[in-house]
Amino acid sequence: MPRRRDRKEQMLAAAQYPLDWLEERSGLIGGLRYFLFRKVPGDSGWWHTLGSATLTAFLVQLGTGVILAMYYKPDPKSAYESVQHINNDVTLGWLVRGMHRWGASVFIILIFFHMARVFLFGAYKYPRELNWVVGVLLLPLALLEGFSGYLLPYDQTAYWATVVGININGTGPFIGPFLASFLRSGPEITGDTLSRFYSIHMLLLPGAILGLIGLHLYLVVRLGVSSPPWSPEAAGRERAEPPPVPGSGLVNPAPRGVTKRPD
Amino acid sequence: MASRRVEENRVAFQRYKEDVKRDGKPFYPYAMFHDTVMSLVVVCVIVGLAFVWHYTSLLGPSLAAKADPGTVSFVPRPDWYFYFLFYLLRIFKWPNSVILGTVGIPTILLILALAIPFIDLRRERRLLRRPIAIVAAVLVALSMGVLTYKGATAKEALGAELLADVPNWVKSEQLPPQALPGAKLFATSGCLNCHTYQGVGGSQLGAPNLSAEGSKNKGITFQIAHLKCPSCVNKGSPMPSFAAFGNANLRKLAIFLEASKGPH
């Protein structure tokens, strides 16, 4: 019997070894453990899933976008045909393109829902002001992704909507004309316009969005999420008496559920 | 020395951290369960939409005709989530207040959104005690919903139907016969996707009514130059260039426009 226990301990140690190795050299395991087991307010629930749902929609855009980029050709002569090729010939190409096309709409809708939730919860207030600012900056970036991606199929709707869209940019004061001519990469829409939109759509904007999402998530983990404002158990609520000091051993010695904590 | 408000904020956040530490639940598995279910729903909705798009025509065609800069009829339509912006152009009409619709209002909204946490400094989070915030949120949501709906249902005339209107134009504007080819071209070339003429056409892009364009007596040379490069003649004009039509067609259009002296 002792031999068996030795074997089991050896197995556990062997399984543990790579994790310990990684933790000792990077601290990543500890970070992951902190992320997973950090406490969130007990009354957080479905309302708080809109942010991660938005992130999921963005990840769908990333995944499907990478696959589309494998087949898409950003050139006025072949862009339209390459999209037809994705639609008609590539295995499940229609599904990937459809998910990318409609994932964009879902992404935008979820951003607005998430924003509305944060606004109604008053979750932008101290100390989360900066995270609200980061989130608001993500909104125009997402809309610009929609605008720059709209041209890429290079069909009639795409082309003319972009012509008018760029011209509308041009009506802006001071920088408007420069912005319009930058987007067009010249006075007319040409092949350079298409590759410029492609680059903006799949390098510049996703990079900026990923960076801001990283900052957004860091701040969420660091500051925690707000309880629903109507919750009687809301974390940080005002109390008539000062709250019990945790760990003092005097106020709340029994396990939770056995005695009711005085409020 | 921190002000009293800052001091109270710090105390409240300290209390929040202590409450969460004592009474909170671990992110895994509780919150993560909710997040995972919601994310699965999101992915299913996206896949479902892709299927509906592919197998039915409910969500529109998957691809229009290939882009053609020299086209004679087009419908400039953005993706649906820009409808509310586009519909603003119907309210703020070219040319006097168009900047307000294209750049002004979106910029103001963005700055306001960024400023919210620095304007609303109270700690109060309960909805019924934030009447201004509630009213503002409802107004913004309502106006965006209404603008999106209006943008989605804005009437767009088709060239073929508009052609039937040309005889009426000849009658009410008393167009000379040499303006007729231009009138037909005007009806079928997509001009009326943005402009209105004798009560037909779409104005959701805020382009001017051209029924009495000729009464300004700008001349045929000006009209052709403007059609070739609108923004060269009219600084900041969002109208696209129609140079691809060729000189002969542009001359027809110019004759028609100059002959349009308004209804008699």
GROMACS .gro file of C-alpha atoms in nm, chain A residues 35 50-62 107 111 114 130-131 133-139 141-142 145 205-222:
model
   47
   35PHE     CA    1  -0.836   3.612  -1.235
   50LEU     CA    2  -2.311   4.191  -2.175
   51GLY     CA    3  -1.944   4.288  -2.164
   52SER     CA    4  -1.812   3.937  -2.213
   53ALA     CA    5  -2.082   3.879  -2.478
   54THR     CA    6  -1.944   4.181  -2.666
   55LEU     CA    7  -1.595   4.036  -2.631
   56THR     CA    8  -1.721   3.705  -2.770
   57ALA     CA    9  -1.871   3.881  -3.072
   58PHE     CA   10  -1.537   4.055  -3.128
   59LEU     CA   11  -1.349   3.723  -3.106
   60VAL     CA   12  -1.588   3.578  -3.366
   61GLN     CA   13  -1.498   3.875  -3.588
   62LEU     CA   14  -1.126   3.808  -3.535
  107PHE     CA   15  -2.101   4.335  -3.203
  111ILE     CA   16  -2.173   4.747  -2.746
  114HIS     CA   17  -2.339   4.701  -2.264
  130LEU     CA   18  -1.134   5.583  -1.694
  131ASN     CA   19  -1.289   5.253  -1.793
  133VAL     CA   20  -1.371   5.658  -2.130
  134VAL     CA   21  -1.193   5.354  -2.276
  135GLY     CA   22  -1.528   5.194  -2.356
  136VAL     CA   23  -1.662   5.509  -2.525
  137LEU     CA   24  -1.345   5.523  -2.738
  138LEU     CA   25  -1.406   5.164  -2.845
  139LEU     CA   26  -1.748   5.259  -2.990
  141LEU     CA   27  -1.349   5.232  -3.350
  142ALA     CA   28  -1.609   4.957  -3.387
  145GLU     CA   29  -1.453   4.883  -3.856
  205LEU     CA   30  -0.841   4.926  -3.616
  206PRO     CA   31  -0.832   4.568  -3.478
  207GLY     CA   32  -0.493   4.646  -3.323
  208ALA     CA   33  -0.629   4.958  -3.157
  209ILE     CA   34  -0.944   4.774  -3.046
  210LEU     CA   35  -0.744   4.483  -2.901
  211GLY     CA   36  -0.519   4.721  -2.707
  212LEU     CA   37  -0.814   4.913  -2.564
  213ILE     CA   38  -1.000   4.589  -2.479
  214GLY     CA   39  -0.690   4.474  -2.290
  215LEU     CA   40  -0.687   4.798  -2.090
  216HIS     CA   41  -1.066   4.772  -2.042
  217LEU     CA   42  -1.039   4.419  -1.899
  218TYR     CA   43  -0.741   4.509  -1.680
  219LEU     CA   44  -0.945   4.789  -1.525
  220VAL     CA   45  -1.249   4.561  -1.480
  221VAL     CA   46  -1.039   4.304  -1.292
  222ARG     CA   47  -0.857   4.570  -1.092
   0.00000   0.00000   0.00000
